[in-house]
mmCIF file of C-alpha atoms in Angstrom:
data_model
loop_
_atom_site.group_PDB
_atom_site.id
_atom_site.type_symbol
_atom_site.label_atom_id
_atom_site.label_comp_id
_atom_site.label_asym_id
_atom_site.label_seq_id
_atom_site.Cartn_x
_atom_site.Cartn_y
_atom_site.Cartn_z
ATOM 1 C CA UNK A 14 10.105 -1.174 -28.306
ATOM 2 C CA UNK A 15 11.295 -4.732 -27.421
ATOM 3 C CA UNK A 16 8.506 -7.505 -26.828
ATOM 4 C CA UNK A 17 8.954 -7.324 -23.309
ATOM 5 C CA UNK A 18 9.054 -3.398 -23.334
ATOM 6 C CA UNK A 19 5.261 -4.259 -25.461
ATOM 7 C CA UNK A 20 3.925 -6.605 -23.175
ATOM 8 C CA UNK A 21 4.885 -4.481 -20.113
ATOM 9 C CA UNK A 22 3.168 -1.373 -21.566
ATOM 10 C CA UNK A 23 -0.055 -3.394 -22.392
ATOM 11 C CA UNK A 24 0.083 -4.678 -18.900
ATOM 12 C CA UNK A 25 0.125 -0.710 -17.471
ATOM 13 C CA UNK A 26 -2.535 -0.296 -19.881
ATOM 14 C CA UNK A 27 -5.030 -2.939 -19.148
ATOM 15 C CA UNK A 28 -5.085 -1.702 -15.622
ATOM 16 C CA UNK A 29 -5.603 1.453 -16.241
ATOM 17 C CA UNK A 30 -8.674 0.605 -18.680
ATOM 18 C CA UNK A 31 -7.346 1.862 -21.603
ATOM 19 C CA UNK A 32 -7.378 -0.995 -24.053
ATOM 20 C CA UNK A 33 -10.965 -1.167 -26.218
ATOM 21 C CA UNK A 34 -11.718 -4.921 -25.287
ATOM 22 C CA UNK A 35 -11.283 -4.265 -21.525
ATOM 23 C CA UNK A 36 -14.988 -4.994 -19.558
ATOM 24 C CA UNK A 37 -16.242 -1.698 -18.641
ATOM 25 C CA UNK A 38 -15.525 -1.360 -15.109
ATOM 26 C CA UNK A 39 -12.257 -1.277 -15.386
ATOM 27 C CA UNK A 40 -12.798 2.039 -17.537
ATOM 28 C CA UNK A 41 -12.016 4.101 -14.516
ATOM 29 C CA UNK A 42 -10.803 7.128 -16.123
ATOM 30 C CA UNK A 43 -14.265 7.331 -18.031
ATOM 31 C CA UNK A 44 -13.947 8.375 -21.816
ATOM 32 C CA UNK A 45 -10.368 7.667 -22.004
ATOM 33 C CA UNK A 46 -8.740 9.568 -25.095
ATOM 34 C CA UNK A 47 -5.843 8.046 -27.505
ATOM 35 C CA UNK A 48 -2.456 9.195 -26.637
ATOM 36 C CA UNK A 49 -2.292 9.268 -23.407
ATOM 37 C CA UNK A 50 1.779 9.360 -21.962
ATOM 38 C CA UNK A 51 2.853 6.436 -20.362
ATOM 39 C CA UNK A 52 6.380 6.599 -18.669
ATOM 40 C CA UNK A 53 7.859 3.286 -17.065
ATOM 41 C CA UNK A 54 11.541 3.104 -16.137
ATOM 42 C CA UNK A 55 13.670 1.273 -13.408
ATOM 43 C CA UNK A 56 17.220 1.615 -11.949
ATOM 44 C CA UNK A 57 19.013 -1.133 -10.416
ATOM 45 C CA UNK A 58 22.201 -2.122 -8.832
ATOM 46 C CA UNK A 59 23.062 -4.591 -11.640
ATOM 47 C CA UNK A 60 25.828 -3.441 -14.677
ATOM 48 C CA UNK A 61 22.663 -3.718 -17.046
ATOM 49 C CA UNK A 62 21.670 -1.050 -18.948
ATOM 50 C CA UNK A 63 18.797 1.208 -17.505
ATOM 51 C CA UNK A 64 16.202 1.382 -19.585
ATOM 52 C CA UNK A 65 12.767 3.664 -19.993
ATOM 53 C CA UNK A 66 9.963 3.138 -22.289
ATOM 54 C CA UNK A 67 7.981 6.498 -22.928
ATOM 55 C CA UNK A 68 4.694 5.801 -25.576
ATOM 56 C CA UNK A 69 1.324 6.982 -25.843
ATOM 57 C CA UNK A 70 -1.301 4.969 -25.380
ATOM 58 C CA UNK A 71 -3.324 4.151 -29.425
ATOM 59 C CA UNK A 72 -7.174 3.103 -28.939
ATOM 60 C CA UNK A 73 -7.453 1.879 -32.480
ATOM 61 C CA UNK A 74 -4.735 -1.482 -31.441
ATOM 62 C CA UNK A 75 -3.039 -2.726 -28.513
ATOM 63 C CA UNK A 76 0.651 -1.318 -29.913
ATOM 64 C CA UNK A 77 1.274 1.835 -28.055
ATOM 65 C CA UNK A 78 2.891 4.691 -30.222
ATOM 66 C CA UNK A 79 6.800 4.862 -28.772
ATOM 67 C CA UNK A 80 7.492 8.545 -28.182
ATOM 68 C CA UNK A 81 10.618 9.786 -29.186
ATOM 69 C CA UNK A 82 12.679 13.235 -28.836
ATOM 70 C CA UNK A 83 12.110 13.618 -25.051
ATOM 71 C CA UNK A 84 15.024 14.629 -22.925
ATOM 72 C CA UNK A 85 15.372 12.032 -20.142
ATOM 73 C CA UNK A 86 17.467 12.469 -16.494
ATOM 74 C CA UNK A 87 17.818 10.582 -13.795
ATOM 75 C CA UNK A 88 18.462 12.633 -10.686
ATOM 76 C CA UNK A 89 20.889 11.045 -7.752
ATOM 77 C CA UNK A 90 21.036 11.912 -3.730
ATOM 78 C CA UNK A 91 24.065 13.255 -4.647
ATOM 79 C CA UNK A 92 23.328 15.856 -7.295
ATOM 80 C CA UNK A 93 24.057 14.091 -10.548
ATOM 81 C CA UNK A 94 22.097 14.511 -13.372
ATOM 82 C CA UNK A 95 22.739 11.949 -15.591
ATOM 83 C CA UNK A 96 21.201 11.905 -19.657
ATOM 84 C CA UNK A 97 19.509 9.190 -20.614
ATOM 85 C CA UNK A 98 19.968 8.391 -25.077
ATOM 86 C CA UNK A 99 17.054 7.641 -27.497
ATOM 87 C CA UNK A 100 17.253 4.750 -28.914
ATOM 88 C CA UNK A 101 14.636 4.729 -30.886
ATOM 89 C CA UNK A 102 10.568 3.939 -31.263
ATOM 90 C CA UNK A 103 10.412 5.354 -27.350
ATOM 91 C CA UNK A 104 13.136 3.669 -25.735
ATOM 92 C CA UNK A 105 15.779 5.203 -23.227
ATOM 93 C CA UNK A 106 18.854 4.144 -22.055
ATOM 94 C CA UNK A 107 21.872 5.123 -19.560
ATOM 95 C CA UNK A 108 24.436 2.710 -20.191
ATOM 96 C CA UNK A 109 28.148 2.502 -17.411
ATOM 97 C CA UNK A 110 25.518 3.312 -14.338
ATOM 98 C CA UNK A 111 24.337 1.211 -11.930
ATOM 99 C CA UNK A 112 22.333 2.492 -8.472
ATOM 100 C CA UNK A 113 23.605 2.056 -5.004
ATOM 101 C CA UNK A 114 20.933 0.140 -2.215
ATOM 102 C CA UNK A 115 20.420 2.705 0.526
ATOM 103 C CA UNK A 116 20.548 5.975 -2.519
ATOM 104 C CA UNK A 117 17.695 7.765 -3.549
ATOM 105 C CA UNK A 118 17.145 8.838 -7.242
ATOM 106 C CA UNK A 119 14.165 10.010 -9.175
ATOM 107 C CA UNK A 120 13.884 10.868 -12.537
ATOM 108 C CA UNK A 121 12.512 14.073 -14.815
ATOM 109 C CA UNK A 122 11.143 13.647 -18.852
ATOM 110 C CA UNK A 123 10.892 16.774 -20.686
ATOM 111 C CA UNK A 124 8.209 16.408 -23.614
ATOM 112 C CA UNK A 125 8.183 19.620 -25.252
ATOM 113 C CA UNK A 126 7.197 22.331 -23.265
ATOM 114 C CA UNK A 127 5.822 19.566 -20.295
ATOM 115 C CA UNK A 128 8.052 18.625 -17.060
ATOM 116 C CA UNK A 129 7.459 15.044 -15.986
ATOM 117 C CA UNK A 130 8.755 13.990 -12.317
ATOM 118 C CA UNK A 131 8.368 10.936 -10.335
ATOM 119 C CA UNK A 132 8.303 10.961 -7.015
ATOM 120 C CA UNK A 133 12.064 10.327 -5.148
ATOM 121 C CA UNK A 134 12.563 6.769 -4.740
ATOM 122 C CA UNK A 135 15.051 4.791 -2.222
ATOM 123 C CA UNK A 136 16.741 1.527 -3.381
ATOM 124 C CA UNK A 137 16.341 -1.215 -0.943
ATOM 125 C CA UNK A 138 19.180 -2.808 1.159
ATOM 126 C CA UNK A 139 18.487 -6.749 1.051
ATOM 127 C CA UNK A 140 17.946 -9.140 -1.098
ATOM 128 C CA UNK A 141 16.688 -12.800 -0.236
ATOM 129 C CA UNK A 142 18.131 -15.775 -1.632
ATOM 130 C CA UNK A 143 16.704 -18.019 -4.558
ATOM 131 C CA UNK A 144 16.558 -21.840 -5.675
ATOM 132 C CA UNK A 145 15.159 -22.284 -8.842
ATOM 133 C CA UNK A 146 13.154 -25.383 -9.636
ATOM 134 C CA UNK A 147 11.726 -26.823 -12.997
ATOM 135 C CA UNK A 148 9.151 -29.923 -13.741
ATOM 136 C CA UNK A 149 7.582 -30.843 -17.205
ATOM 137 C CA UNK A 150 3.742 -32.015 -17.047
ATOM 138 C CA UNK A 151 0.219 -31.994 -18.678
ATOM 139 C CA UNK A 152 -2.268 -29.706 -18.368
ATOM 140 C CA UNK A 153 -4.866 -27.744 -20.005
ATOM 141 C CA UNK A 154 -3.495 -24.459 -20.868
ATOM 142 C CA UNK A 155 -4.382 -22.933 -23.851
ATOM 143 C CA UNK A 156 -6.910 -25.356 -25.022
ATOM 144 C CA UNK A 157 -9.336 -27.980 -23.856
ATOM 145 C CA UNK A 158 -6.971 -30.773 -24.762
ATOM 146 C CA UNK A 159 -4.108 -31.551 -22.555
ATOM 147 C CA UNK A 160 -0.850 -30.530 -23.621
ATOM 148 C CA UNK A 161 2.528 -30.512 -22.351
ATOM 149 C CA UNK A 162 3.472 -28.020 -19.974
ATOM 150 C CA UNK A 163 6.779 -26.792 -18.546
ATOM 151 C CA UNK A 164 6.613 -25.343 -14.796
ATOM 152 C CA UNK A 165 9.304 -22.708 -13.562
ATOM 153 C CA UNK A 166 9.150 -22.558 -9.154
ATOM 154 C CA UNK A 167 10.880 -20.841 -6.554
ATOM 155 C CA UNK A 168 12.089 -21.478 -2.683
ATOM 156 C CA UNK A 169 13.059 -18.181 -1.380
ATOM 157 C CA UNK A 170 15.216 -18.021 1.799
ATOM 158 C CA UNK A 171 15.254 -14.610 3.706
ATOM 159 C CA UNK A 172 18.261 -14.475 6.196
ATOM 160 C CA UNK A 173 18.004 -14.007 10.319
ATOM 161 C CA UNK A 174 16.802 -10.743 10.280
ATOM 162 C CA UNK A 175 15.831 -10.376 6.380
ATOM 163 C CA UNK A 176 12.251 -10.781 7.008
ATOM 164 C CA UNK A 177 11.057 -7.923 5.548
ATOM 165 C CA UNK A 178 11.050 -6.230 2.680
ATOM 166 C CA UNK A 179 9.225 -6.017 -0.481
ATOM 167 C CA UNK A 180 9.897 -8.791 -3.421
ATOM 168 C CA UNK A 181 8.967 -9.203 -7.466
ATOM 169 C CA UNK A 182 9.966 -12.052 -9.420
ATOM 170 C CA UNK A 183 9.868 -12.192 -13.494
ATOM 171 C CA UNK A 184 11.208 -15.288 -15.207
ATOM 172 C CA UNK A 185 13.065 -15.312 -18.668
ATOM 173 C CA UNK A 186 13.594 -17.965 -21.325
ATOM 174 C CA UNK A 187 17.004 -17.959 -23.776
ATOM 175 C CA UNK A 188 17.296 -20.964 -25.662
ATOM 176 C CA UNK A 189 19.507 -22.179 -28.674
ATOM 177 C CA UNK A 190 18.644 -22.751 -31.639
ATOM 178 C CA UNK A 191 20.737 -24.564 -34.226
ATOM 179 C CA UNK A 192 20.800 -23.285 -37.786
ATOM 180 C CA UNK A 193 20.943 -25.616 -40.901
ATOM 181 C CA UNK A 194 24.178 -25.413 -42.315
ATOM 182 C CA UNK A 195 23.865 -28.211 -45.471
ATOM 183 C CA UNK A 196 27.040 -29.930 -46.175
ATOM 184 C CA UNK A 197 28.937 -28.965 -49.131
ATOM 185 C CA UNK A 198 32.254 -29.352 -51.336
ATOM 186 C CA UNK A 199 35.359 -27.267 -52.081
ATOM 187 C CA UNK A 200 35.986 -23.983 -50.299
ATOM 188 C CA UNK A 201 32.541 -23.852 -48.115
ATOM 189 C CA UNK A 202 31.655 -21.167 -45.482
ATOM 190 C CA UNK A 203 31.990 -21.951 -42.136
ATOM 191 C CA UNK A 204 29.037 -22.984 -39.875
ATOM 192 C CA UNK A 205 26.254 -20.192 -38.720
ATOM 193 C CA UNK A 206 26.387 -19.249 -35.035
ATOM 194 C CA UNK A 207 23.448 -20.609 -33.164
ATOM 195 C CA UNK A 208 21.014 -18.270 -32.721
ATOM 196 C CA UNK A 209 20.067 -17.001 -28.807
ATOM 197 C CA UNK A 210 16.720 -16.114 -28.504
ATOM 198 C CA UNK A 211 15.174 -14.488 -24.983
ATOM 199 C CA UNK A 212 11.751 -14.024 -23.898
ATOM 200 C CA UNK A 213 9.603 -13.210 -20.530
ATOM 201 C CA UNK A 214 7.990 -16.056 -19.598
ATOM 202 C CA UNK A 215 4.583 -15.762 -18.375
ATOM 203 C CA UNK A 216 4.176 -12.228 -18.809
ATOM 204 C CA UNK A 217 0.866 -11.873 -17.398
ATOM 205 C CA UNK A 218 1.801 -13.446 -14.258
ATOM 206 C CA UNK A 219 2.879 -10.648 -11.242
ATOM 207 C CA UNK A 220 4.718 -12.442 -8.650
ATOM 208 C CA UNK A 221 4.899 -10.495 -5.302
ATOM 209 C CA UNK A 222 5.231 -11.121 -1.692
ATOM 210 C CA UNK A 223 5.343 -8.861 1.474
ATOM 211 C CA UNK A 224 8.185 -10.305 3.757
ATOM 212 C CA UNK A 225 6.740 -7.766 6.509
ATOM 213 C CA UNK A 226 3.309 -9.961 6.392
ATOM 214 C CA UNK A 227 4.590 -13.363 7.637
ATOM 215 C CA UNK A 228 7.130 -15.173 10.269
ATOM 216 C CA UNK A 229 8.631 -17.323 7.588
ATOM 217 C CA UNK A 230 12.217 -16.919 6.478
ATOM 218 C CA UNK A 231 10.975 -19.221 3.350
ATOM 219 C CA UNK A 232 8.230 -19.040 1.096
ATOM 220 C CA UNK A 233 7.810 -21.412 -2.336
ATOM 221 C CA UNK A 234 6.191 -19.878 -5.562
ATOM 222 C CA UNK A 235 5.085 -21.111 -8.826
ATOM 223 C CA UNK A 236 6.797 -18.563 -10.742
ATOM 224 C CA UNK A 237 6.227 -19.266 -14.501
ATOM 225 C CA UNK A 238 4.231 -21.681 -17.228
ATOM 226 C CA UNK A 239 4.735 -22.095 -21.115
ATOM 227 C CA UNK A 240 3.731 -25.088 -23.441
ATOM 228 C CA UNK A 241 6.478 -27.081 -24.355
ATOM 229 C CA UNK A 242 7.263 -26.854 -28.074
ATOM 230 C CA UNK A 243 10.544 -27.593 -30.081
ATOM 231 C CA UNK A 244 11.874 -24.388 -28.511
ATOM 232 C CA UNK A 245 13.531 -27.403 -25.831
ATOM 233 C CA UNK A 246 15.127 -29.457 -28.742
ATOM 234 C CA UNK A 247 18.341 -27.229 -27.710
ATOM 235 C CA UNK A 248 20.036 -25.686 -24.274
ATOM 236 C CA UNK A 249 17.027 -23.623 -22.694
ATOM 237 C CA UNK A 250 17.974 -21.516 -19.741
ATOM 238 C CA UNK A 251 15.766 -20.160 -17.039
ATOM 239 C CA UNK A 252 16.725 -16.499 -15.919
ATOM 240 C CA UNK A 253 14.760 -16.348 -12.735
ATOM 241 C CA UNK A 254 15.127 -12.269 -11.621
ATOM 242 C CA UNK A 255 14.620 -11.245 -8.283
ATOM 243 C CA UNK A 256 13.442 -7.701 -7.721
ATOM 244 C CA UNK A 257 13.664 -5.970 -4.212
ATOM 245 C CA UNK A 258 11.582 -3.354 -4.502
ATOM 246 C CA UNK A 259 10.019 -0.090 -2.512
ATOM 247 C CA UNK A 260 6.833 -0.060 -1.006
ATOM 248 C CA UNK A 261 5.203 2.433 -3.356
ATOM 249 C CA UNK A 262 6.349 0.198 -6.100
ATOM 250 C CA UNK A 263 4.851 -3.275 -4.451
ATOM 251 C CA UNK A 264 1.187 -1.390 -3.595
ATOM 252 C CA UNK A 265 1.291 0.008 -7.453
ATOM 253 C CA UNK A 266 2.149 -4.108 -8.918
ATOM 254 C CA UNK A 267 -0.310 -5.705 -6.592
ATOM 255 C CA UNK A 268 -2.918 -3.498 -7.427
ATOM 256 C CA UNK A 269 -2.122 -4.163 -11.311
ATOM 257 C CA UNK A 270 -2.072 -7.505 -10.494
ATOM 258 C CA UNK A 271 -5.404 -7.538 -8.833
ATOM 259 C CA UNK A 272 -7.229 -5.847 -12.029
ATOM 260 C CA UNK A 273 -5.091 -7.759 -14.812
ATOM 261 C CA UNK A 274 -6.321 -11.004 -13.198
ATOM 262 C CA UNK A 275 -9.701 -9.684 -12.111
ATOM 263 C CA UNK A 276 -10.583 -11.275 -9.462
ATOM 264 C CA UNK A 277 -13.107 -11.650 -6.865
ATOM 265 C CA UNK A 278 -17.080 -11.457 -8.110
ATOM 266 C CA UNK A 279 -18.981 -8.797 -10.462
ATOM 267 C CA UNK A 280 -20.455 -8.100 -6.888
ATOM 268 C CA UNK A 281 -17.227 -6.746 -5.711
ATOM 269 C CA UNK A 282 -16.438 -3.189 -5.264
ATOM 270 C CA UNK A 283 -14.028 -2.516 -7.855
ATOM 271 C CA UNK A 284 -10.194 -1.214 -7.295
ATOM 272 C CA UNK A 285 -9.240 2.191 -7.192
ATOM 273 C CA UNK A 286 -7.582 3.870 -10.476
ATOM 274 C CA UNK A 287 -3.914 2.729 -10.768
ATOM 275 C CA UNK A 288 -1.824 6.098 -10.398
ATOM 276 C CA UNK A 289 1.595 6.021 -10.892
ATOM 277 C CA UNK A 290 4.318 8.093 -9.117
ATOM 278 C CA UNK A 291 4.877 10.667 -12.070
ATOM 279 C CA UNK A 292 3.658 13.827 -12.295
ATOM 280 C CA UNK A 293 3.208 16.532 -15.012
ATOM 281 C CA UNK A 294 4.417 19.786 -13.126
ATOM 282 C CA UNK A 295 2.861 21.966 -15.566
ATOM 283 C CA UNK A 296 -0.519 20.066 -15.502
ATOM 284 C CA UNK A 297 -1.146 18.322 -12.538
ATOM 285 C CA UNK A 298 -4.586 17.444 -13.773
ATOM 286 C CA UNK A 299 -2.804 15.471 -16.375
ATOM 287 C CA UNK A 300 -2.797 11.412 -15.727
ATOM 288 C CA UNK A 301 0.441 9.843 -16.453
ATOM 289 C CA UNK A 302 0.526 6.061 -16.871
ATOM 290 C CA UNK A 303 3.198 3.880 -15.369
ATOM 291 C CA UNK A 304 6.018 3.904 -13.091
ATOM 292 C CA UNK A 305 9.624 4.613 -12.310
ATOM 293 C CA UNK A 306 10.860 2.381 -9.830
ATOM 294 C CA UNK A 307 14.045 1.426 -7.972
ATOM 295 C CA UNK A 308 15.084 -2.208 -7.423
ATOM 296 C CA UNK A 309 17.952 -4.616 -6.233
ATOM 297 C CA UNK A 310 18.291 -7.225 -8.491
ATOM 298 C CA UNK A 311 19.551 -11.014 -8.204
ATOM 299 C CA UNK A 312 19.667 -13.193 -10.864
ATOM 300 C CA UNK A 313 19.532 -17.413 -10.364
ATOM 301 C CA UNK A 314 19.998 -19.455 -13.473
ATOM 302 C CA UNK A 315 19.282 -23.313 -14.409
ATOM 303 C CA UNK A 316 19.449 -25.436 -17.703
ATOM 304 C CA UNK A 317 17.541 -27.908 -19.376
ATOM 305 C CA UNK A 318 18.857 -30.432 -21.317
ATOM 306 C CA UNK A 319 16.828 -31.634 -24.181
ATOM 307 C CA UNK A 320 17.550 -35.496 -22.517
ATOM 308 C CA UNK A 321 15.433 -33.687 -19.432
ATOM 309 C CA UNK A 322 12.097 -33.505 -21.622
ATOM 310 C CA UNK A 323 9.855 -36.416 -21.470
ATOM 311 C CA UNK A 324 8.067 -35.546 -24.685
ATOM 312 C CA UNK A 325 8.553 -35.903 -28.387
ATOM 313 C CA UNK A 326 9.887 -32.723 -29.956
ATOM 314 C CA UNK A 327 9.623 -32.097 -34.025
ATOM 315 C CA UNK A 328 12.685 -30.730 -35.500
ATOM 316 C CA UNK A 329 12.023 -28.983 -38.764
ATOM 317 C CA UNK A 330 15.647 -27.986 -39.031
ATOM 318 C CA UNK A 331 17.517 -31.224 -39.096
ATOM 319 C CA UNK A 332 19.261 -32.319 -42.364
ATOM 320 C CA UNK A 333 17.969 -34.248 -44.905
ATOM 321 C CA UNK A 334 19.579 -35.725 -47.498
ATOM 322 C CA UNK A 335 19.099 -34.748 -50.763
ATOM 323 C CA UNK A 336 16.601 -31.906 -49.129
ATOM 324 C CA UNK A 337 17.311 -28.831 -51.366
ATOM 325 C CA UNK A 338 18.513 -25.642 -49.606
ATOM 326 C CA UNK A 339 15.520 -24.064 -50.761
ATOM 327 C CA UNK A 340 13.121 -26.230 -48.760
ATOM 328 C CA UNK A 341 14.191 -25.653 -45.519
ATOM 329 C CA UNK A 342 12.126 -23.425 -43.136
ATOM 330 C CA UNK A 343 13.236 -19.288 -43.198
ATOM 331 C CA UNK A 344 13.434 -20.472 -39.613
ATOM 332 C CA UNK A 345 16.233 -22.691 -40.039
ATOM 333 C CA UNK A 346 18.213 -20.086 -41.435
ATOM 334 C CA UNK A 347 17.061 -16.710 -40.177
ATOM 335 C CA UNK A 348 17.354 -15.921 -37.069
ATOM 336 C CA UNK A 349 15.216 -13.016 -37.178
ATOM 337 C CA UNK A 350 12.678 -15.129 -38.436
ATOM 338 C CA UNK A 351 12.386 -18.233 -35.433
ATOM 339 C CA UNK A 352 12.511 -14.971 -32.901
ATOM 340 C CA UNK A 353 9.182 -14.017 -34.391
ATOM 341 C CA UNK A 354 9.503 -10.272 -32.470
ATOM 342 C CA UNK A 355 11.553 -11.915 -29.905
ATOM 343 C CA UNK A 356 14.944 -10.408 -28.706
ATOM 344 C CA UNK A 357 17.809 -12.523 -30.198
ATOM 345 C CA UNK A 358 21.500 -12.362 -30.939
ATOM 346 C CA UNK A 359 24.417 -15.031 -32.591
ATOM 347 C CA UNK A 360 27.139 -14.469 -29.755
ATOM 348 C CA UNK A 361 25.985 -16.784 -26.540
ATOM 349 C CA UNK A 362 25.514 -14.662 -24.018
ATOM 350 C CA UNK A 363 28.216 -13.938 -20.841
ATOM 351 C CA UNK A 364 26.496 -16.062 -18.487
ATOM 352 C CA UNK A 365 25.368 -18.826 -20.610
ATOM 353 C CA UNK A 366 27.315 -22.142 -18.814
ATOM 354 C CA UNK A 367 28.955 -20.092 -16.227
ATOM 355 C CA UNK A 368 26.399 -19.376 -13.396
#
């Protein structure tokens, strides 16, 4: 699965209590076994690909075991049945579809001789609207010693009569990096393409808010932090995704939320088990992990320039004369390398300078 597929997963797993270095009470399912299904999908009104993630859940690591050979459809209001296509190590895809706001869907997983359903789920209607807001600072994040920080923030605007509605906000990174390309003489190959590289920023973070619980047609969100590293010596763009979502699928983040972040006291009564909306229809008794949800989606994009970032940045890749080829960073050649498990491609991607 991709890293963000990975980090999702462990996310649906550390609130279910499945991971070994979880504290105990949030073990709700007792003596949880190994390979238990998880099942998290989403359709939205966007010409993305829809994508599923079907594992099982591995107590000896935190890498879930991508199940593969299940037969995957997504069922519309109006009858379709439309086949999802492995990709590979658990992932699912239904590419030239895109859901309608206002039409139901659901969809079914066969796993051998098991039926998997989720429960029928309506796309919303609105959307609100975004402004996307960036500051660099220091702070202690990942150490005791202050380091520089990069903060990703959000003004939402809900139009006269827009406020309601259920809302989820993620925020992804693609930056550029430059590869070395050492000069040379005669017939020489032409530069490298830059490599893209994309990331979820923040992952741990679950951004919600309940439009029905408040007057305000505007509410303002940190959304996202990450240490600044040389990641910023290039064009780094900030994806901020808006997700209108169902009521089902809110109640099922927040109460993720509230057990991935544990808070309150060890005095506290502790959350209920974090059920899902799919079902095994041959064992009921079965628990499924996860969720298939339904979203609108809106994206809002902003740049930074490296000129933005007020501190200094090392750049291993720069040229160096008389710096042999071979003593350069993989890095600085290899894409596949700098991504470190990262998603990443050479051709910039449709957006990039347009939005």
């Amino acid at each position: 699965m991709t890293n963000k597929s990975s980090i999702l997963t462990f996310l649906l797993l550390l609130a279910a209590g499945v991971l070994g270095g979880c504290i105990d009470r949030l073990d709700f399912f007792g003596d949880t076994q190994g390979g238990q299904l998880v099942i998290y999908g989403m359709v939205n009104d966007t010409d993305e690909v829809q994508r599923l993630e079907i594992s099982r859940t591995n107590l000896q690591g935190f890498n879930p075991k991508g199940e593969d050979g299940a037969s995957v459809t997504l069922l519309t209001q109006d009858g379709r049945r439309l086949r999802y296509t492995n990709t590979g190590n658990g992932e699912y895809q239904l590419a030239g579809f895109k859901g309608t706001p206002g039409q139901s869907y659901s969809i079914e997983v066969i796993i051998g001789k098991d039926l998997y359903e989720s429960t029928v789920q309506t796309m919303p209607t609105i959307l609100a609207v975004d402004s996307l807001e960036f500051r660099f600072g220091r702070e202690m994040l990942s150490s005791e010693a202050e380091e520089g920080v990069f903060v990703v923030s959000a003004t939402t605007n809900f139009q006269e009569g827009d406020n309601s509605g259920f809302f989820r906000w993620t925020a992804e990174e693609t930056y550029q990096w430059q590869r070395t390309w050492l000069p040379c003489v005669g017939l020489c190959p032409p530069p490298p393409n830059p490599c893209y590289i994309s990331d979820l920023m923040d992952p741990n973070r679950i951004n919600l808010f309940d439009a029905n619980s408040t007057r305000t047609r505007q509410t303002r969100q940190e959304i996202a932090k990450r240490a600044v590293d040389n990641s910023f010596i290039g064009i780094f763009y900030v994806s901020l995704k808006q997700h209108s979502i169902t009521r089902d699928a809110f109640e099922y983040w927040r109460k993720i939320d509230l057990i991935v972040n544990n808070r309150g006291s060890l005095f506290d009564i502790p959350p209920a088990p974090v059920y899902g909306n799919i079902t095994n229809k041959n064992n009921p008794d079965e628990i499924v992990l996860g969720f298939f949800e339904v979203a609108r989606v809106r994206y809002t994009r902003k740049y930074v320039n490296p000129a933005d970032v007020p501190f200094f940045l090392t750049r291993p890749c720069d040229i160096v004369v008389g710096k042999p080829a071979e003593d350069y960073a993989a890095e600085c050649v290899q894409c596949e390398v700098r991504a470190k498990g990262r998603a990443w491609t050479t051709t910039a991607p449709e957006w990039w300078f347009k939005d």
